[in-house]
Tab-separated table of C-alpha atoms in Angstrom:
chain	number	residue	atom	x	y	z
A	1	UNK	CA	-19.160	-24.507	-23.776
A	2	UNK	CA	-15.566	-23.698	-22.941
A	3	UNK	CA	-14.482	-24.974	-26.534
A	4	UNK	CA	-17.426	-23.860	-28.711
A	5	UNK	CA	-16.785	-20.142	-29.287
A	6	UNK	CA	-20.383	-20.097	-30.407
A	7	UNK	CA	-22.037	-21.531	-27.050
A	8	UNK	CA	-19.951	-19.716	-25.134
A	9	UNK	CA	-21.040	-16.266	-26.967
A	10	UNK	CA	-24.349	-17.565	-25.995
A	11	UNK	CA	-23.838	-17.216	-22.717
A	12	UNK	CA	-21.510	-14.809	-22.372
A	13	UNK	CA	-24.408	-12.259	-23.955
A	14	UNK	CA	-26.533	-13.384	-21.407
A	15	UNK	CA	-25.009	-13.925	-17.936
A	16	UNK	CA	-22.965	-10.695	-16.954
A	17	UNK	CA	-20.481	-12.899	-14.964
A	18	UNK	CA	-19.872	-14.860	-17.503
A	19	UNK	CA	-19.070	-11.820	-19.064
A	20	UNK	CA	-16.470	-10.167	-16.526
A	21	UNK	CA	-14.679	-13.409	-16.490
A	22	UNK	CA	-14.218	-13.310	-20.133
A	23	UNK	CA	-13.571	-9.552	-19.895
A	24	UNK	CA	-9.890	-10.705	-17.688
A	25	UNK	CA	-9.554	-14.045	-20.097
A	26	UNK	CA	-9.082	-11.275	-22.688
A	27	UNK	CA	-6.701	-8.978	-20.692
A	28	UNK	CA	-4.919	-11.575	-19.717
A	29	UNK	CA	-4.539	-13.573	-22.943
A	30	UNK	CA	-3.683	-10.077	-24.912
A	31	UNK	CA	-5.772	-11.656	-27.908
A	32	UNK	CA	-8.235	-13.210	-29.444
A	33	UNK	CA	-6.613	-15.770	-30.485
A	34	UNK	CA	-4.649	-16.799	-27.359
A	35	UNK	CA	-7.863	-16.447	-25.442
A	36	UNK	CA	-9.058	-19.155	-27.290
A	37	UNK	CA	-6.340	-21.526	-26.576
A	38	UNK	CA	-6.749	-20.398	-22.915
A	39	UNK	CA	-10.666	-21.463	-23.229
A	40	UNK	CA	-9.667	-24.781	-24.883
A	41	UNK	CA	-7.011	-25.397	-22.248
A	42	UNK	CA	-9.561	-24.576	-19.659
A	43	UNK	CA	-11.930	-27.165	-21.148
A	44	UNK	CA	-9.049	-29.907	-21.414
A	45	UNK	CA	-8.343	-29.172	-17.315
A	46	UNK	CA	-12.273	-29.254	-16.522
A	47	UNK	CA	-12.271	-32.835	-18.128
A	48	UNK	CA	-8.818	-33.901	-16.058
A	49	UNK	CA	-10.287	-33.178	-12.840
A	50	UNK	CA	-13.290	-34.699	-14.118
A	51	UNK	CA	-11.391	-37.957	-14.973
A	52	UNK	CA	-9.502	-37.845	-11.645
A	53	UNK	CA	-12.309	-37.115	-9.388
A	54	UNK	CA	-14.583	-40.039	-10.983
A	55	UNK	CA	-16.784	-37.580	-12.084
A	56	UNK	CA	-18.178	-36.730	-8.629
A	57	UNK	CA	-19.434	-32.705	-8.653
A	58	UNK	CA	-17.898	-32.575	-4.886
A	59	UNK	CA	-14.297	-33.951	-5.027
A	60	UNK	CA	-14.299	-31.587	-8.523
A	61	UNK	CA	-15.051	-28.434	-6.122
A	62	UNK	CA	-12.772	-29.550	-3.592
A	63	UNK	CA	-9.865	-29.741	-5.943
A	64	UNK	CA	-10.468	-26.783	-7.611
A	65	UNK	CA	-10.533	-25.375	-3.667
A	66	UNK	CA	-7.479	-26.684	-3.267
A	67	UNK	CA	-5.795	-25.243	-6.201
A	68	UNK	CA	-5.594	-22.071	-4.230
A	69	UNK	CA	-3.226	-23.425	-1.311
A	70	UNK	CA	-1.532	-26.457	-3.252
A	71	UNK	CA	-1.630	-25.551	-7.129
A	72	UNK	CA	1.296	-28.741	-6.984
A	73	UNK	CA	-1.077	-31.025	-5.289
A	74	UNK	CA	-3.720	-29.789	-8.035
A	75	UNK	CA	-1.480	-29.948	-11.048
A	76	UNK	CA	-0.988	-33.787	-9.325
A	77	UNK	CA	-4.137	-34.098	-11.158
A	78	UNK	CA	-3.856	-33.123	-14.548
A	79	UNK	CA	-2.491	-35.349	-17.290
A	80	UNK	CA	0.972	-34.710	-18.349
A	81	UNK	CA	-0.105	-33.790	-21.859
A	82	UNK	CA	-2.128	-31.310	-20.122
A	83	UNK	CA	0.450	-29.593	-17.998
A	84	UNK	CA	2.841	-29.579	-21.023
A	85	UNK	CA	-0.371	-27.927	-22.987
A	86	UNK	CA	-0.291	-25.168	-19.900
A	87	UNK	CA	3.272	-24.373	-19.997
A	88	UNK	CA	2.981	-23.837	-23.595
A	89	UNK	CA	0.679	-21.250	-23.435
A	90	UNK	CA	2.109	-19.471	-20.530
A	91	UNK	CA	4.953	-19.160	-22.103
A	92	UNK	CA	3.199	-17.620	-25.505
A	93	UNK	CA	1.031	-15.318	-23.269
A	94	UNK	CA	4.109	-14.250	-21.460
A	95	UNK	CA	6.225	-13.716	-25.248
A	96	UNK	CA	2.961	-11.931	-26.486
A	97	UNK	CA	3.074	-9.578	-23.243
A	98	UNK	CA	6.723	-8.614	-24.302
């Protein structure tokens, strides 16, 4: 759903959280188009953590609980390609912003 702008429109016309959240994706991406990449980078994390926490629903919550107090610890768990992914677009969000 993360990656399929259609699903996710789906949803987001539907479920009013779903719609706040994509309400600050869109502030804080500054466009359309970098919200995307934000969404796809999302999904790419989602499936990380999946990977890393052998798919188990609770050691997925827990890490994403303790990517509030230890985002190093958390980023522990991402593939490098994926961290390199989220630099990438921090940095164009943050050119974007200028």
């Amino acid at each position: 759903m993360l990656a399929d702008p259609a699903a996710r429109g789906q949803i987001l016309a539907t479920d009013p959280t779903a719609a706040a959240i994509d309400k600050q994706v869109q502030g804080l991406a500054g466009s359309s188009q970098l919200a995307e990449e934000v969404y796809g980078l999302a999904a790419e994390v989602f499936a990380d953590l999946a990977r890393s926490s052998g798919g188990d629903p609770g050691r997925l919550s827990e890490a994403l609980d303790r990517a509030k107090t230890d985002p190093a610890g958390f980023a522990a768990m991402l593939r490098p390609e994926t961290l390199e992914r989220l630099r990438a677009l921090a940095t164009k969000i943050s050119d974007a912003q200028r």
